[in-house]
Amino acid sequence: MAEPVMGNIPWEERPKGSTELVWRSARNPILTSSAVPGARSVFNSAVAPFGNGFAGVFRCDNSAWMMNLHRGFSPDGVRWSVDPQPITWICEDEEIARLEYRYDPRVVWMDDRYHITWCNGYHGPTIGVGYTFDFARFYQGENAFLPYNRNGVLFPRKIHGNYAMLSRPSDRGHTPFGDIFYSESPDLVHWGRHRFVMAPAPGWQSTKVGPGPAPLETDEGWLLFYHGVITQCNGFVYSMGAALLDRDEPWKVLFRTRSTLLTPHADYERSGDTPNVVFPCGLLQEGPTGRLAIYYGAADTVIGLAFAHLEEILDFVKRDGA
Ligand code: BMA
């Protein structure tokens, strides 16, 4: 299949008087569970250009609090219709296909298909790997790693001739630690060449960090939006920052923000099933204009959309992270 061409990126100008580098959509939250029959929450989800519009893989938790992935479509990236039925995966090995739970998907176009990674329950969380050509049939492959791991995020092209992935080794629970690592694979089955990328750092990212949407290639390196967590009296607070990774050796961090680019502030980010969470999983880029649209889960309950300019973010990452 040919690389999809994006129509109009969802976009709103920065509100007058605002100096924010990342600003929220006035239509937030753009998706709530009321739009998906049977879902009690819809959040941490990933999107991509598809056909004349957009498609996505959505995390829907149902009324039994079971976590699963659903496909969705949108003409404009803002109004979504999400399939009430979870995705059925075509998989050669029924042991791997067996559902424990699936959540926090990422989607990236590479070669001739949309690659999908997610947190996959297999005797503990690990990284599920699959693909689709058409958002009609979905294929599941081998889990990338042994448990326990979360936030597996593929790069949009091969590096050193291999598929490349960022991930965050974890534990079975609400992991109180977390560094980002880099791994390579010749075939999306066997993973190795593991390299350390980055650890927590003071302030908003002092408990753990994890990769967000697929890194964006720029002339200056890979731009990675990531989440960082601080532990407060009432629990974790999840914010978003960004890092610039070396283009050829992406485990080398050139810069990373000391400050947040997005931190829970709006009511729908501060209150919900898990208060105080912004968790980016989706990113659209309009190449010529540098416009970015970032999709993030808010308070583990709804989906928010935010906007930014690529050049401004790159400048800030270099300035703030110097
Ligand atoms: C992480 C994952 C995410 C969730 C976040 C905040 O460990 O479970 O799905 O958004 O915690 O609860």
PDB file of C-alpha atoms and ligand atoms in Angstrom, residues 43-44 59 103-104 150-151 168 173-175 208 227 236 238 274 277 279 300, ligand 1:
ATOM      1  CA  PHE A  43      -8.317   7.491  26.527  1.00  0.00           C
ATOM      2  CA  ASN A  44      -4.612   6.834  25.663  1.00  0.00           C
ATOM      3  CA  ARG A  59      -8.093   2.233  24.283  1.00  0.00           C
ATOM      4  CA  TYR A 103      -3.997  -0.940  26.250  1.00  0.00           C
ATOM      5  CA  ASP A 104      -2.100   2.242  25.361  1.00  0.00           C
ATOM      6  CA  ARG A 150       5.182  -0.945  28.840  1.00  0.00           C
ATOM      7  CA  ASN A 151       5.114   1.836  26.265  1.00  0.00           C
ATOM      8  CA  ARG A 168      10.025   1.125  29.343  1.00  0.00           C
ATOM      9  CA  GLY A 173       1.698  -2.968  39.122  1.00  0.00           C
ATOM     10  CA  HIS A 174       1.722   0.808  39.058  1.00  0.00           C
ATOM     11  CA  THR A 175       5.448   0.822  38.527  1.00  0.00           C
ATOM     12  CA  LYS A 208       9.497   7.536  35.831  1.00  0.00           C
ATOM     13  CA  HIS A 227       5.542  11.361  29.616  1.00  0.00           C
ATOM     14  CA  PHE A 236       1.307  10.044  40.517  1.00  0.00           C
ATOM     15  CA  TYR A 238       1.674  12.541  34.579  1.00  0.00           C
ATOM     16  CA  THR A 274      -6.950   8.617  37.585  1.00  0.00           C
ATOM     17  CA  VAL A 277      -2.824  12.530  34.003  1.00  0.00           C
ATOM     18  CA  PHE A 279      -0.609  10.781  28.541  1.00  0.00           C
ATOM     19  CA  ASP A 300      -7.505   7.928  32.239  1.00  0.00           C
TER      20      ASP A 300
HETATM   21  C1  BMA B   1       0.269   3.951  33.340  1.00  0.00           C
HETATM   22  C2  BMA B   1      -0.609   3.233  32.349  1.00  0.00           C
HETATM   23  C3  BMA B   1      -1.441   4.217  31.604  1.00  0.00           C
HETATM   24  C4  BMA B   1      -2.143   5.181  32.520  1.00  0.00           C
HETATM   25  C5  BMA B   1      -1.186   5.750  33.527  1.00  0.00           C
HETATM   26  C6  BMA B   1      -1.853   6.642  34.545  1.00  0.00           C
HETATM   27  O1  BMA B   1       1.003   3.062  34.113  1.00  0.00           O
HETATM   28  O2  BMA B   1      -1.466   2.343  33.026  1.00  0.00           O
HETATM   29  O3  BMA B   1      -2.394   3.534  30.860  1.00  0.00           O
HETATM   30  O4  BMA B   1      -2.686   6.246  31.777  1.00  0.00           O
HETATM   31  O5  BMA B   1      -0.527   4.730  34.197  1.00  0.00           O
HETATM   32  O6  BMA B   1      -2.775   5.909  35.323  1.00  0.00           O
END
